[in-house]
Short mmCIF file of C-alpha atoms in Angstrom, two decimals:
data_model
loop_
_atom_site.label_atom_id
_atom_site.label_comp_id
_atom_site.label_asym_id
_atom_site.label_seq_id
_atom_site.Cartn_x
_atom_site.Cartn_y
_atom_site.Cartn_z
CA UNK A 1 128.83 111.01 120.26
CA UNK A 2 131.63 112.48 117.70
CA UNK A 3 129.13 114.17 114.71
CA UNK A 4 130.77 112.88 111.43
CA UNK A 5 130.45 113.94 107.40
CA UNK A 6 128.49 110.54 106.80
CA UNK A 7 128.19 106.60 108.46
CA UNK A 8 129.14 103.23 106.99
CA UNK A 9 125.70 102.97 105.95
CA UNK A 10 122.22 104.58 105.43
CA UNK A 11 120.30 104.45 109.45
CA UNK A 12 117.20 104.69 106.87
CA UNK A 13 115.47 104.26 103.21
CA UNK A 14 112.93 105.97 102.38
CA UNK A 15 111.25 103.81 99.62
CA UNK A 16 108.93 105.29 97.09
CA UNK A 17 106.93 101.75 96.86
CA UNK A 18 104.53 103.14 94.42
CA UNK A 19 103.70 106.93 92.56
CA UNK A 20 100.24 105.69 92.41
CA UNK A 21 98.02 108.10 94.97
CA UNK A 22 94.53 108.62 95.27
CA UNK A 23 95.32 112.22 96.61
CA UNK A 24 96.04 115.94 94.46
CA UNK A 25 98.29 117.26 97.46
CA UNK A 26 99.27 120.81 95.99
CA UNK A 27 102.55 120.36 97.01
CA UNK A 28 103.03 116.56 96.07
CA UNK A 29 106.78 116.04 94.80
CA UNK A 30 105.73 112.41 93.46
CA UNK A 31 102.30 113.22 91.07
CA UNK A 32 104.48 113.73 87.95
CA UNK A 33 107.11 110.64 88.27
CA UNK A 34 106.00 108.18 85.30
CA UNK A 35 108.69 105.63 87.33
CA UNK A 36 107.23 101.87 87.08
CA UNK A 37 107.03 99.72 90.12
CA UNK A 38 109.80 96.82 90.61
CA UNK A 39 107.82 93.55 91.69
CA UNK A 40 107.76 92.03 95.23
CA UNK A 41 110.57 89.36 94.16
CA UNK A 42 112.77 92.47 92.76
CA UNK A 43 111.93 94.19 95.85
CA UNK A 44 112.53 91.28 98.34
CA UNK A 45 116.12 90.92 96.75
CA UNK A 46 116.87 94.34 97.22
CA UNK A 47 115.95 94.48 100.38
CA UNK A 48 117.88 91.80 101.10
CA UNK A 49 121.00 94.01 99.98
CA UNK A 50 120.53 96.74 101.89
CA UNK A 51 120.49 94.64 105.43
CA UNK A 52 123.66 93.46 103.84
CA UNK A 53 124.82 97.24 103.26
CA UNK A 54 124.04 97.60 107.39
CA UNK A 55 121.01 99.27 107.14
CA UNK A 56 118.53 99.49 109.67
CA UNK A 57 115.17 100.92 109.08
CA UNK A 58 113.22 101.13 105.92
CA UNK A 59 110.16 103.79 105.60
CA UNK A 60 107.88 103.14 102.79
CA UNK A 61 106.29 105.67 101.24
CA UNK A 62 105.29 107.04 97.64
CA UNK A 63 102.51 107.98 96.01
CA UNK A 64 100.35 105.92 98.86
CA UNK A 65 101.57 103.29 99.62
CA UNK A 66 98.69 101.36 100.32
CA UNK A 67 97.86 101.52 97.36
CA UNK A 68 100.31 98.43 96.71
CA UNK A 69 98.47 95.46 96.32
CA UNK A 70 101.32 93.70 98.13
CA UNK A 71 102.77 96.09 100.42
CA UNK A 72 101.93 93.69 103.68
CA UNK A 73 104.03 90.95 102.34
CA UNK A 74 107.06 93.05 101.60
CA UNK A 75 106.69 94.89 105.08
CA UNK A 76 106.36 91.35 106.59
CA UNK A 77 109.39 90.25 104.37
CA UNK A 78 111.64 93.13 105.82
CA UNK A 79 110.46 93.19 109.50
CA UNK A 80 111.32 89.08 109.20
CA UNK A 81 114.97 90.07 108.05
CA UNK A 82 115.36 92.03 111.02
CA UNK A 83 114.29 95.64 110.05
CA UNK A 84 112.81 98.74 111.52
CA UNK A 85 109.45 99.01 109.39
CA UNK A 86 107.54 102.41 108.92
CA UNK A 87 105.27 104.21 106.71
CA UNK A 88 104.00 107.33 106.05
CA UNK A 89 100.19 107.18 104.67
CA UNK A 90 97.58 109.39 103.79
CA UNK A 91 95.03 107.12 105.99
CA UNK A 92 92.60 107.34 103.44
CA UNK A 93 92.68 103.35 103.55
CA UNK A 94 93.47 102.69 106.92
CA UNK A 95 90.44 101.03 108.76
CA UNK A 96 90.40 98.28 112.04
CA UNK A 97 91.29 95.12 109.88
CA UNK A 98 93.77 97.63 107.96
CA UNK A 99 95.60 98.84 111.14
CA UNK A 100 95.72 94.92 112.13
CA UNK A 101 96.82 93.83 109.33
CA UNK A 102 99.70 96.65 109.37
CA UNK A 103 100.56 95.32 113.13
CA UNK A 104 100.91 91.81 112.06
CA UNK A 105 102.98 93.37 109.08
CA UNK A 106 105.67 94.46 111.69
CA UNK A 107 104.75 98.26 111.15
CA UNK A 108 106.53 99.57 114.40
CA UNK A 109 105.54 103.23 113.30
CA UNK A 110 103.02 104.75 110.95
CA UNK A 111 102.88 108.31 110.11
CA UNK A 112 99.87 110.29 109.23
CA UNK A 113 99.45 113.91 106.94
CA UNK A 114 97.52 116.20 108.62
CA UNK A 115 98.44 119.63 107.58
CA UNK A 116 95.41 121.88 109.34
CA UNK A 117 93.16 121.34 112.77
CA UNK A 118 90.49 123.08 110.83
CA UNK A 119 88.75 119.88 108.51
CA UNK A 120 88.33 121.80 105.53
CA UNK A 121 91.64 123.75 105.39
CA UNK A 122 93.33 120.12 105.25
CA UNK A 123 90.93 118.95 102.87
CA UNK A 124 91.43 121.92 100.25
CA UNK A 125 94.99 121.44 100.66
CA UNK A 126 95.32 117.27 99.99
CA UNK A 127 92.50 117.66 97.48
CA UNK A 128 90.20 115.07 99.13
CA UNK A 129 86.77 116.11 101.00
CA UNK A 130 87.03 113.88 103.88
CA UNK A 131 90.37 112.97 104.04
CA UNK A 132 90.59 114.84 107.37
CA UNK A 133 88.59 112.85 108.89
CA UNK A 134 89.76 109.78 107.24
CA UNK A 135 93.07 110.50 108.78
CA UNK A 136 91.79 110.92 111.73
CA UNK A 137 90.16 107.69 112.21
CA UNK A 138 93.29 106.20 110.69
CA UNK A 139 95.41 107.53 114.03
CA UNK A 140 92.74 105.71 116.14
CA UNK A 141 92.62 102.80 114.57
CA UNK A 142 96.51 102.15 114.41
CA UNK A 143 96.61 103.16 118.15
CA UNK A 144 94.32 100.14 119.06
CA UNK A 145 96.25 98.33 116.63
CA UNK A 146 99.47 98.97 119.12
CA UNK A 147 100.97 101.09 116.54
CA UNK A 148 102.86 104.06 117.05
CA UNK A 149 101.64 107.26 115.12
CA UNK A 150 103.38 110.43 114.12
CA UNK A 151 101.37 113.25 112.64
CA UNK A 152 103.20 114.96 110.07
CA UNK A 153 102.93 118.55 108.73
CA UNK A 154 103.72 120.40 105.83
CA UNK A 155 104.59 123.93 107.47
CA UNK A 156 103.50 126.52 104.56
CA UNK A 157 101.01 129.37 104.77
CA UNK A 158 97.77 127.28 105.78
CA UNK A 159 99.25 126.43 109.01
CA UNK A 160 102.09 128.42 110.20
CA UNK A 161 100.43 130.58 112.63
CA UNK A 162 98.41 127.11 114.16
CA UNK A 163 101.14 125.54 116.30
CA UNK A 164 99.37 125.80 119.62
CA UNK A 165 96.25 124.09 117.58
CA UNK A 166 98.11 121.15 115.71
CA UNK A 167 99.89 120.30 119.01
CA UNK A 168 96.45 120.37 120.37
CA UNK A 169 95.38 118.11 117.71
CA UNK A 170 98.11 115.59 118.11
CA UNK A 171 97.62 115.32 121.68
CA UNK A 172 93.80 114.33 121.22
CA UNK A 173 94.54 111.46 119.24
CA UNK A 174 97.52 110.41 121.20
CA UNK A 175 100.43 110.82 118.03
CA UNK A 176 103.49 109.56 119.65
CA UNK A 177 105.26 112.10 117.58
CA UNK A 178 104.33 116.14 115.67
CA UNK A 179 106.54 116.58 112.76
CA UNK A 180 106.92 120.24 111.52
CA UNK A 181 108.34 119.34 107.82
CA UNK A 182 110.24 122.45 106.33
CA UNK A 183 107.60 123.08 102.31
CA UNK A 184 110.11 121.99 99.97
CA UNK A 185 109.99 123.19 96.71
CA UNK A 186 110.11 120.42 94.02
CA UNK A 187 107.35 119.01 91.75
CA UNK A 188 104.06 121.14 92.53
CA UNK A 189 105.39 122.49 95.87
CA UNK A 190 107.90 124.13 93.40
CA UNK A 191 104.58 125.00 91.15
CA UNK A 192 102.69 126.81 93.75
CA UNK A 193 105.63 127.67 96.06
CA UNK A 194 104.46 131.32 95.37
CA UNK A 195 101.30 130.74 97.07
CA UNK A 196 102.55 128.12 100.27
CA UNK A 197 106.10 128.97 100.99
CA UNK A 198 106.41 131.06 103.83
CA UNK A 199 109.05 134.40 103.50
CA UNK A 200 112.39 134.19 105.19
CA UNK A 201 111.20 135.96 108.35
CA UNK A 202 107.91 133.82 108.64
CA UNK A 203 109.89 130.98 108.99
CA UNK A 204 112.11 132.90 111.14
CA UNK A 205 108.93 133.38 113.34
CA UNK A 206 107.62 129.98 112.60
CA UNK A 207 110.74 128.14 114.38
CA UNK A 208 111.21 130.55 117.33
CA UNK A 209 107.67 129.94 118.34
CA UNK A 210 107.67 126.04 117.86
CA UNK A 211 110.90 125.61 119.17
CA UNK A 212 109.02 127.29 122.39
CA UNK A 213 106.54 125.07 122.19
CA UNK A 214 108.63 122.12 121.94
CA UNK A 215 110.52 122.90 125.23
CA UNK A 216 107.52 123.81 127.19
CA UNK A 217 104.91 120.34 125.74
CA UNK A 218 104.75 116.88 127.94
CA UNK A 219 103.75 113.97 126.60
CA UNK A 220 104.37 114.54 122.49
CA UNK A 221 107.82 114.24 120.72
CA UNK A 222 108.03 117.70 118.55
CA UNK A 223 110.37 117.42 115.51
CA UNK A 224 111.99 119.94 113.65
CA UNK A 225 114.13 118.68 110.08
CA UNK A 226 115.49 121.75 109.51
CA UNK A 227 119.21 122.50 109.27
CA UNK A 228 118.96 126.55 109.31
CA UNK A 229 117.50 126.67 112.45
CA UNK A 230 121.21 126.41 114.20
CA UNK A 231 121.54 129.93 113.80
CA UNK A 232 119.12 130.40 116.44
CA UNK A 233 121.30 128.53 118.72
CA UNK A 234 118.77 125.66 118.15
CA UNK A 235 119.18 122.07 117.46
CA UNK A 236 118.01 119.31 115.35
CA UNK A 237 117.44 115.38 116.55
CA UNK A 238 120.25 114.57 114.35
CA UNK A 239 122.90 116.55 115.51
CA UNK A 240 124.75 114.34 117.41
CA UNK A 241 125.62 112.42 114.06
CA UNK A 242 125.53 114.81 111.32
CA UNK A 243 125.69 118.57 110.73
CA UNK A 244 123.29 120.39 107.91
CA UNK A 245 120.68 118.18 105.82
CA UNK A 246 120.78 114.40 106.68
CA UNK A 247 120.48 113.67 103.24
CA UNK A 248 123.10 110.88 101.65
CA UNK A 249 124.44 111.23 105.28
CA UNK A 250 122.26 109.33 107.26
CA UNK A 251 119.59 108.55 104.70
CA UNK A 252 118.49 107.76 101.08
CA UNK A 253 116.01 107.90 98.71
CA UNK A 254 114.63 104.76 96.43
CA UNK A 255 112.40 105.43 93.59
CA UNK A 256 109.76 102.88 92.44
CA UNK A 257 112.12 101.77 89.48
CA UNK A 258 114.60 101.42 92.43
CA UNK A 259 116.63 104.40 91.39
CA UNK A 260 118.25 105.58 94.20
CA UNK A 261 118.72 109.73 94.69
CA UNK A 262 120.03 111.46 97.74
CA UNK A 263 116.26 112.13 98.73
CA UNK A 264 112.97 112.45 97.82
CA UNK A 265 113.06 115.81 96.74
CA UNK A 266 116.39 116.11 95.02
CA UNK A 267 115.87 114.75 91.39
CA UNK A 268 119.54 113.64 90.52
CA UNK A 269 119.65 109.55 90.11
CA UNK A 270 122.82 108.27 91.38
CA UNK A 271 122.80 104.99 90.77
CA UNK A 272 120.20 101.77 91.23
CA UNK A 273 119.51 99.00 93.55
CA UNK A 274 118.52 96.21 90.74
CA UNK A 275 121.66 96.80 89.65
CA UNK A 276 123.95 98.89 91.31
CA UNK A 277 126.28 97.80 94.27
CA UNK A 278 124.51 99.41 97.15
CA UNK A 279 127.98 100.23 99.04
CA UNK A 280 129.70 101.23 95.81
CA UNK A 281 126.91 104.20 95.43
CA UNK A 282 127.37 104.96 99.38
CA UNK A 283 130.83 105.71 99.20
CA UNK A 284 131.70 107.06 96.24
CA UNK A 285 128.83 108.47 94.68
CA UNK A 286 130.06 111.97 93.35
CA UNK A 287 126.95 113.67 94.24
CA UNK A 288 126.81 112.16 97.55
CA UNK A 289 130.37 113.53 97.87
CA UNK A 290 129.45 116.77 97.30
CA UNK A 291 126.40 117.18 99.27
CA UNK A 292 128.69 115.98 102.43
CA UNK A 293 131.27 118.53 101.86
CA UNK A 294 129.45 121.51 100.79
CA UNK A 295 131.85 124.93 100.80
CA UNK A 296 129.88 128.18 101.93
CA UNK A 297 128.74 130.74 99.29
CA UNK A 298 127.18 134.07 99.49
CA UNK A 299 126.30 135.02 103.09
CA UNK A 300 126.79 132.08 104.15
CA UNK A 301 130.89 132.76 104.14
CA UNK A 302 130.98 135.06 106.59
CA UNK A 303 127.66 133.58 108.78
CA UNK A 304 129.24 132.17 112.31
CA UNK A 305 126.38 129.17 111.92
CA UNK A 306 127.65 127.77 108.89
CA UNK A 307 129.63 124.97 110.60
CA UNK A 308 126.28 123.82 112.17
CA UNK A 309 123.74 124.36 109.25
CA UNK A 310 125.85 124.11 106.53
CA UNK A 311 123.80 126.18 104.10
CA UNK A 312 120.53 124.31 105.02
CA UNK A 313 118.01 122.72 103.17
CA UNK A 314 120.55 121.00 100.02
CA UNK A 315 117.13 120.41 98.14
CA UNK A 316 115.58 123.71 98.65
CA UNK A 317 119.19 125.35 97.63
CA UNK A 318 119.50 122.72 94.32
CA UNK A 319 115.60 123.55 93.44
CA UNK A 320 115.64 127.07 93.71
CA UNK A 321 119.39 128.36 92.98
CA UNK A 322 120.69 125.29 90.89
CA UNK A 323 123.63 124.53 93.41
CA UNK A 324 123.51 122.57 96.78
CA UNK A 325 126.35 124.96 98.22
CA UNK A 326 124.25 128.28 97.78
CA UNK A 327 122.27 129.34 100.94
CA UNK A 328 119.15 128.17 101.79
CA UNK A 329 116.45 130.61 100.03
CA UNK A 330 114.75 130.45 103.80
CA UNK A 331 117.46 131.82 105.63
CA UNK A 332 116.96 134.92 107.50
CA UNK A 333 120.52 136.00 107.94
CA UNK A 334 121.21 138.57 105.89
#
Protein backbone atom coordinates (compact mmCIF):
# COMPACT_ATOMS: atom_id res chain seq x y z
CA UNK A 1 0.00 0.00 0.00
CA UNK A 2 1.44 3.62 -1.14
CA UNK A 3 2.16 5.41 2.65
CA UNK A 4 0.60 8.94 2.21
CA UNK A 5 0.89 12.53 4.34
CA UNK A 6 -2.85 11.93 5.58
CA UNK A 7 -6.43 9.95 4.31
CA UNK A 8 -9.80 11.38 3.30
CA UNK A 9 -10.80 10.83 6.72
CA UNK A 10 -9.89 9.96 10.38
CA UNK A 11 -9.64 5.51 10.46
CA UNK A 12 -10.36 6.54 14.29
CA UNK A 13 -11.69 9.06 17.21
CA UNK A 14 -10.59 8.87 20.17
CA UNK A 15 -13.45 10.45 22.29
CA UNK A 16 -12.83 11.87 25.69
CA UNK A 17 -16.63 10.91 26.78
CA UNK A 18 -16.10 12.21 30.19
CA UNK A 19 -12.87 13.87 32.52
CA UNK A 20 -14.67 12.42 35.38
CA UNK A 21 -12.25 9.39 36.87
CA UNK A 22 -12.26 7.68 39.96
CA UNK A 23 -8.40 7.12 39.53
CA UNK A 24 -5.05 9.70 40.56
CA UNK A 25 -2.88 8.08 37.66
CA UNK A 26 0.47 10.13 38.16
CA UNK A 27 0.76 10.57 34.73
CA UNK A 28 -3.02 11.28 33.84
CA UNK A 29 -3.13 13.97 30.90
CA UNK A 30 -7.06 14.42 31.56
CA UNK A 31 -7.25 15.18 35.75
CA UNK A 32 -6.94 18.96 35.16
CA UNK A 33 -9.46 19.52 32.01
CA UNK A 34 -12.55 21.50 33.65
CA UNK A 35 -14.23 20.59 29.88
CA UNK A 36 -18.16 19.85 30.44
CA UNK A 37 -19.75 16.84 28.94
CA UNK A 38 -22.03 17.32 25.63
CA UNK A 39 -25.35 15.21 26.24
CA UNK A 40 -26.22 11.87 24.54
CA UNK A 41 -28.53 13.78 21.88
CA UNK A 42 -25.40 16.26 21.17
CA UNK A 43 -23.33 13.28 21.06
CA UNK A 44 -25.62 11.04 18.89
CA UNK A 45 -25.67 13.96 16.25
CA UNK A 46 -22.14 14.15 16.16
CA UNK A 47 -21.61 10.93 15.74
CA UNK A 48 -23.77 10.87 13.15
CA UNK A 49 -21.31 13.41 11.31
CA UNK A 50 -18.40 11.72 11.56
CA UNK A 51 -19.83 8.34 9.72
CA UNK A 52 -20.73 11.01 7.28
CA UNK A 53 -16.97 12.36 7.31
CA UNK A 54 -16.03 8.35 6.44
CA UNK A 55 -14.95 7.43 9.60
CA UNK A 56 -14.71 4.12 10.85
CA UNK A 57 -13.97 3.35 14.39
CA UNK A 58 -14.63 5.38 17.43
CA UNK A 59 -12.60 4.60 20.88
CA UNK A 60 -14.09 6.10 23.88
CA UNK A 61 -12.16 7.05 26.47
CA UNK A 62 -11.63 9.98 29.10
CA UNK A 63 -11.45 10.35 32.43
CA UNK A 64 -13.31 6.68 32.76
CA UNK A 65 -15.53 6.27 30.79
CA UNK A 66 -17.76 4.25 32.65
CA UNK A 67 -18.25 6.58 34.60
CA UNK A 68 -20.97 7.93 32.00
CA UNK A 69 -24.21 7.23 33.14
CA UNK A 70 -25.15 6.66 29.48
CA UNK A 71 -22.19 5.43 27.81
CA UNK A 72 -24.09 1.93 26.73
CA UNK A 73 -26.65 3.78 24.79
CA UNK A 74 -24.23 5.92 22.85
CA UNK A 75 -21.91 2.79 22.20
CA UNK A 76 -25.13 0.98 21.11
CA UNK A 77 -26.09 4.17 19.05
CA UNK A 78 -22.68 4.08 17.11
CA UNK A 79 -22.18 0.27 16.71
CA UNK A 80 -26.07 0.55 15.15
CA UNK A 81 -24.72 3.22 12.58
CA UNK A 82 -22.23 0.88 11.47
CA UNK A 83 -19.07 1.62 13.62
CA UNK A 84 -16.05 -0.05 15.03
CA UNK A 85 -16.70 0.45 18.94
CA UNK A 86 -13.79 0.37 21.57
CA UNK A 87 -12.80 1.55 24.87
CA UNK A 88 -10.09 1.89 26.95
CA UNK A 89 -11.10 1.49 30.86
CA UNK A 90 -9.54 1.37 34.03
CA UNK A 91 -11.77 -1.90 34.91
CA UNK A 92 -12.40 -0.62 38.14
CA UNK A 93 -16.25 -1.04 37.14
CA UNK A 94 -16.17 -3.80 34.95
CA UNK A 95 -17.96 -6.89 36.54
CA UNK A 96 -20.06 -10.10 34.66
CA UNK A 97 -23.36 -8.06 34.04
CA UNK A 98 -20.85 -5.06 33.16
CA UNK A 99 -18.83 -7.03 30.52
CA UNK A 100 -22.45 -8.22 29.15
CA UNK A 101 -23.81 -5.33 29.05
CA UNK A 102 -20.59 -3.89 27.09
CA UNK A 103 -21.10 -7.03 24.54
CA UNK A 104 -24.63 -6.23 23.87
CA UNK A 105 -23.29 -2.52 23.57
CA UNK A 106 -21.34 -3.63 20.37
CA UNK A 107 -17.89 -3.20 22.25
CA UNK A 108 -15.77 -5.25 19.65
CA UNK A 109 -12.56 -4.35 21.79
CA UNK A 110 -11.91 -3.17 25.30
CA UNK A 111 -8.62 -2.15 26.54
CA UNK A 112 -7.35 -2.47 30.01
CA UNK A 113 -4.30 -0.26 32.10
CA UNK A 114 -2.10 -2.39 33.65
CA UNK A 115 1.21 -0.77 34.01
CA UNK A 116 3.21 -3.43 36.50
CA UNK A 117 2.91 -7.53 37.02
CA UNK A 118 3.82 -6.77 40.56
CA UNK A 119 0.03 -5.70 42.32
CA UNK A 120 1.31 -3.03 44.30
CA UNK A 121 3.72 -1.32 41.84
CA UNK A 122 0.45 -0.79 39.60
CA UNK A 123 -1.50 0.22 42.42
CA UNK A 124 1.01 3.06 43.68
CA UNK A 125 1.20 4.16 40.24
CA UNK A 126 -2.91 4.53 39.29
CA UNK A 127 -3.43 5.63 42.89
CA UNK A 128 -6.03 2.93 43.70
CA UNK A 129 -5.26 -0.13 46.24
CA UNK A 130 -6.88 -2.80 44.37
CA UNK A 131 -7.20 -1.61 41.13
CA UNK A 132 -4.76 -4.34 40.02
CA UNK A 133 -6.76 -6.74 40.75
CA UNK A 134 -9.84 -5.03 39.69
CA UNK A 135 -8.33 -4.94 36.30
CA UNK A 136 -7.62 -8.11 36.35
CA UNK A 137 -10.94 -9.52 36.89
CA UNK A 138 -12.13 -6.95 34.38
CA UNK A 139 -9.92 -8.94 31.46
CA UNK A 140 -11.76 -12.13 32.59
CA UNK A 141 -14.87 -11.04 32.68
CA UNK A 142 -14.90 -9.29 29.14
CA UNK A 143 -13.25 -12.53 27.78
CA UNK A 144 -16.40 -14.59 28.79
CA UNK A 145 -18.27 -11.75 27.64
CA UNK A 146 -16.68 -12.56 23.92
CA UNK A 147 -14.83 -9.41 24.08
CA UNK A 148 -11.55 -8.79 22.85
CA UNK A 149 -8.97 -7.30 25.42
CA UNK A 150 -5.79 -5.37 24.97
CA UNK A 151 -3.63 -4.63 27.97
CA UNK A 152 -2.12 -1.39 27.75
CA UNK A 153 1.09 0.02 29.31
CA UNK A 154 2.52 3.13 30.18
CA UNK A 155 6.37 2.35 29.53
CA UNK A 156 8.20 4.73 32.23
CA UNK A 157 10.60 3.73 35.00
CA UNK A 158 8.21 1.25 37.01
CA UNK A 159 8.19 -1.10 34.22
CA UNK A 160 10.80 -0.78 31.66
CA UNK A 161 13.04 -3.48 32.64
CA UNK A 162 9.61 -6.03 33.07
CA UNK A 163 8.90 -6.93 29.43
CA UNK A 164 9.45 -10.66 29.74
CA UNK A 165 6.92 -10.30 32.96
CA UNK A 166 4.04 -8.08 31.39
CA UNK A 167 4.08 -10.38 28.31
CA UNK A 168 3.82 -13.06 30.84
CA UNK A 169 0.99 -11.33 32.36
CA UNK A 170 -0.94 -10.74 29.20
CA UNK A 171 -0.67 -14.19 28.16
CA UNK A 172 -2.33 -15.49 31.53
CA UNK A 173 -5.34 -13.65 31.02
CA UNK A 174 -5.53 -14.24 27.36
CA UNK A 175 -5.21 -10.11 26.12
CA UNK A 176 -5.66 -10.37 22.47
CA UNK A 177 -3.25 -7.53 22.28
CA UNK A 178 0.19 -5.85 24.77
CA UNK A 179 0.47 -2.25 24.06
CA UNK A 180 3.87 -0.64 25.03
CA UNK A 181 2.59 3.22 25.04
CA UNK A 182 5.65 5.65 24.63
CA UNK A 183 5.14 8.19 28.73
CA UNK A 184 4.08 11.27 27.18
CA UNK A 185 4.67 14.27 28.86
CA UNK A 186 1.53 16.49 29.21
CA UNK A 187 -0.69 17.23 32.27
CA UNK A 188 0.98 15.32 35.35
CA UNK A 189 3.09 13.00 33.13
CA UNK A 190 4.67 16.44 32.25
CA UNK A 191 4.57 17.13 36.29
CA UNK A 192 6.47 14.14 37.33
CA UNK A 193 8.19 13.39 33.99
CA UNK A 194 11.42 13.84 36.11
CA UNK A 195 10.64 10.91 38.12
CA UNK A 196 8.86 8.33 35.14
CA UNK A 197 10.39 9.27 31.88
CA UNK A 198 12.96 7.03 30.94
CA UNK A 199 16.57 8.75 29.46
CA UNK A 200 17.21 8.63 25.77
CA UNK A 201 19.28 5.44 25.96
CA UNK A 202 16.72 3.59 28.30
CA UNK A 203 14.35 3.86 25.77
CA UNK A 204 16.95 3.04 23.36
CA UNK A 205 17.28 -0.25 25.42
CA UNK A 206 13.63 -0.44 26.12
CA UNK A 207 12.66 -0.88 22.23
CA UNK A 208 15.59 -3.13 21.17
CA UNK A 209 14.60 -5.60 23.78
CA UNK A 210 10.72 -5.52 23.11
CA UNK A 211 11.06 -5.35 19.62
CA UNK A 212 12.94 -8.90 20.38
CA UNK A 213 10.36 -9.98 22.18
CA UNK A 214 7.78 -9.12 19.76
CA UNK A 215 9.42 -11.22 16.94
CA UNK A 216 10.16 -14.18 19.03
CA UNK A 217 6.11 -14.29 21.17
CA UNK A 218 3.10 -16.65 19.67
CA UNK A 219 -0.13 -16.13 20.45
CA UNK A 220 -0.18 -12.11 21.66
CA UNK A 221 -0.21 -9.08 19.23
CA UNK A 222 2.81 -6.72 20.67
CA UNK A 223 2.39 -3.01 19.74
CA UNK A 224 4.78 -0.43 19.60
CA UNK A 225 3.28 3.58 18.84
CA UNK A 226 6.39 4.95 18.53
CA UNK A 227 7.68 6.82 15.49
CA UNK A 228 11.59 7.04 16.59
CA UNK A 229 12.01 3.60 16.66
CA UNK A 230 12.66 3.59 12.60
CA UNK A 231 16.06 4.40 13.25
CA UNK A 232 16.59 1.03 14.46
CA UNK A 233 15.52 -0.26 11.19
CA UNK A 234 12.22 -1.08 13.03
CA UNK A 235 8.68 -0.60 12.16
CA UNK A 236 5.45 0.55 13.43
CA UNK A 237 1.74 -1.12 12.58
CA UNK A 238 1.03 1.98 10.78
CA UNK A 239 3.59 2.24 8.40
CA UNK A 240 2.08 1.12 5.51
CA UNK A 241 -0.22 4.34 5.65
CA UNK A 242 1.60 6.98 7.35
CA UNK A 243 5.18 7.92 8.27
CA UNK A 244 6.06 9.59 11.94
CA UNK A 245 3.13 10.17 14.60
CA UNK A 246 -0.38 9.09 13.34
CA UNK A 247 -1.73 12.00 14.81
CA UNK A 248 -4.29 14.30 12.50
CA UNK A 249 -3.10 11.64 9.93
CA UNK A 250 -4.96 8.75 10.67
CA UNK A 251 -6.60 9.85 13.88
CA UNK A 252 -8.17 12.58 16.14
CA UNK A 253 -8.85 13.67 19.32
CA UNK A 254 -12.52 14.84 20.77
CA UNK A 255 -12.73 16.51 24.03
CA UNK A 256 -15.84 16.20 26.28
CA UNK A 257 -17.04 19.77 25.11
CA UNK A 258 -16.47 18.14 21.66
CA UNK A 259 -13.42 20.20 20.92
CA UNK A 260 -11.52 18.48 18.62
CA UNK A 261 -7.33 18.60 18.92
CA UNK A 262 -4.91 16.57 16.92
CA UNK A 263 -4.70 14.12 20.02
CA UNK A 264 -5.09 13.58 23.39
CA UNK A 265 -1.99 14.88 24.48
CA UNK A 266 -1.45 17.88 22.27
CA UNK A 267 -3.49 20.80 23.89
CA UNK A 268 -4.12 23.05 20.72
CA UNK A 269 -8.15 23.11 19.88
CA UNK A 270 -8.65 23.20 16.27
CA UNK A 271 -11.94 23.45 15.81
CA UNK A 272 -15.42 21.63 17.22
CA UNK A 273 -17.82 19.01 16.30
CA UNK A 274 -21.18 20.86 17.68
CA UNK A 275 -20.28 23.23 15.45
CA UNK A 276 -17.58 22.90 13.21
CA UNK A 277 -17.75 21.14 9.72
CA UNK A 278 -15.98 17.93 10.50
CA UNK A 279 -14.29 17.77 6.84
CA UNK A 280 -13.59 21.51 6.83
CA UNK A 281 -11.23 20.93 10.11
CA UNK A 282 -9.73 17.64 8.30
CA UNK A 283 -8.47 19.34 5.45
CA UNK A 284 -7.53 22.50 6.16
CA UNK A 285 -6.90 22.80 9.65
CA UNK A 286 -3.54 24.84 9.86
CA UNK A 287 -2.24 22.86 12.64
CA UNK A 288 -3.15 19.69 11.12
CA UNK A 289 -1.18 21.04 8.12
CA UNK A 290 1.72 21.44 9.89
CA UNK A 291 1.96 18.41 11.90
CA UNK A 292 1.72 16.44 8.34
CA UNK A 293 4.51 18.28 6.83
CA UNK A 294 6.92 18.72 9.54
CA UNK A 295 10.64 20.05 8.16
CA UNK A 296 13.67 18.48 10.17
CA UNK A 297 15.51 20.61 12.81
CA UNK A 298 18.53 20.05 14.86
CA UNK A 299 19.93 16.52 14.41
CA UNK A 300 17.33 15.52 12.90
CA UNK A 301 18.67 17.33 9.41
CA UNK A 302 21.34 15.37 8.86
CA UNK A 303 19.74 11.85 10.62
CA UNK A 304 19.24 9.22 7.49
CA UNK A 305 15.80 8.08 9.53
CA UNK A 306 14.11 11.23 9.29
CA UNK A 307 12.02 10.29 6.23
CA UNK A 308 10.62 7.34 8.33
CA UNK A 309 10.23 8.93 11.88
CA UNK A 310 9.85 12.26 11.03
CA UNK A 311 11.11 13.75 14.28
CA UNK A 312 8.92 11.37 16.41
CA UNK A 313 6.64 11.83 19.04
CA UNK A 314 4.84 15.58 17.65
CA UNK A 315 3.39 15.77 21.32
CA UNK A 316 6.42 14.95 23.22
CA UNK A 317 8.42 17.55 20.78
CA UNK A 318 5.35 20.42 21.24
CA UNK A 319 5.36 19.63 25.25
CA UNK A 320 8.84 19.71 25.88
CA UNK A 321 10.57 22.09 23.13
CA UNK A 322 7.44 24.25 22.12
CA UNK A 323 7.62 23.16 18.33
CA UNK A 324 6.29 19.91 16.66
CA UNK A 325 9.32 20.03 14.09
CA UNK A 326 12.12 19.83 16.86
CA UNK A 327 13.38 16.23 17.60
CA UNK A 328 11.89 14.03 19.78
CA UNK A 329 13.50 14.69 23.42
CA UNK A 330 13.72 10.56 23.40
CA UNK A 331 15.81 10.18 20.56
CA UNK A 332 19.07 8.56 20.94
CA UNK A 333 20.78 9.78 17.83
CA UNK A 334 23.03 12.16 18.61
Amino acid sequence: MKTVNFLKAPLTINWAVTNVCNFKCRHCYSRTDPSEELDAATLFTCIEKIIKAGVLSINFGGGEPLLRNDLLEIAAFASGQGLRVSMNSNGYLIDRERALSLKDAGFSKVGISLDSHIPDVHDSFRGIKGSHQKAVSALAHLKNAGIKTSISTVICKINHTAIQELIALALQHGAHQLNFHNFKCSGLGYSNKDELDLSAEEWKEFYLNAMKAKQEVKGLEISLDDPIIASLGMKTETDSLVKGSVCGKLSLNIKSNGDITPCGFIPIVIGNIVTDEFKEVWYNSAVLEKMRNKKPTGKCVSCGSYENCLGGCSARALALTGDFNNPDPHCWNS
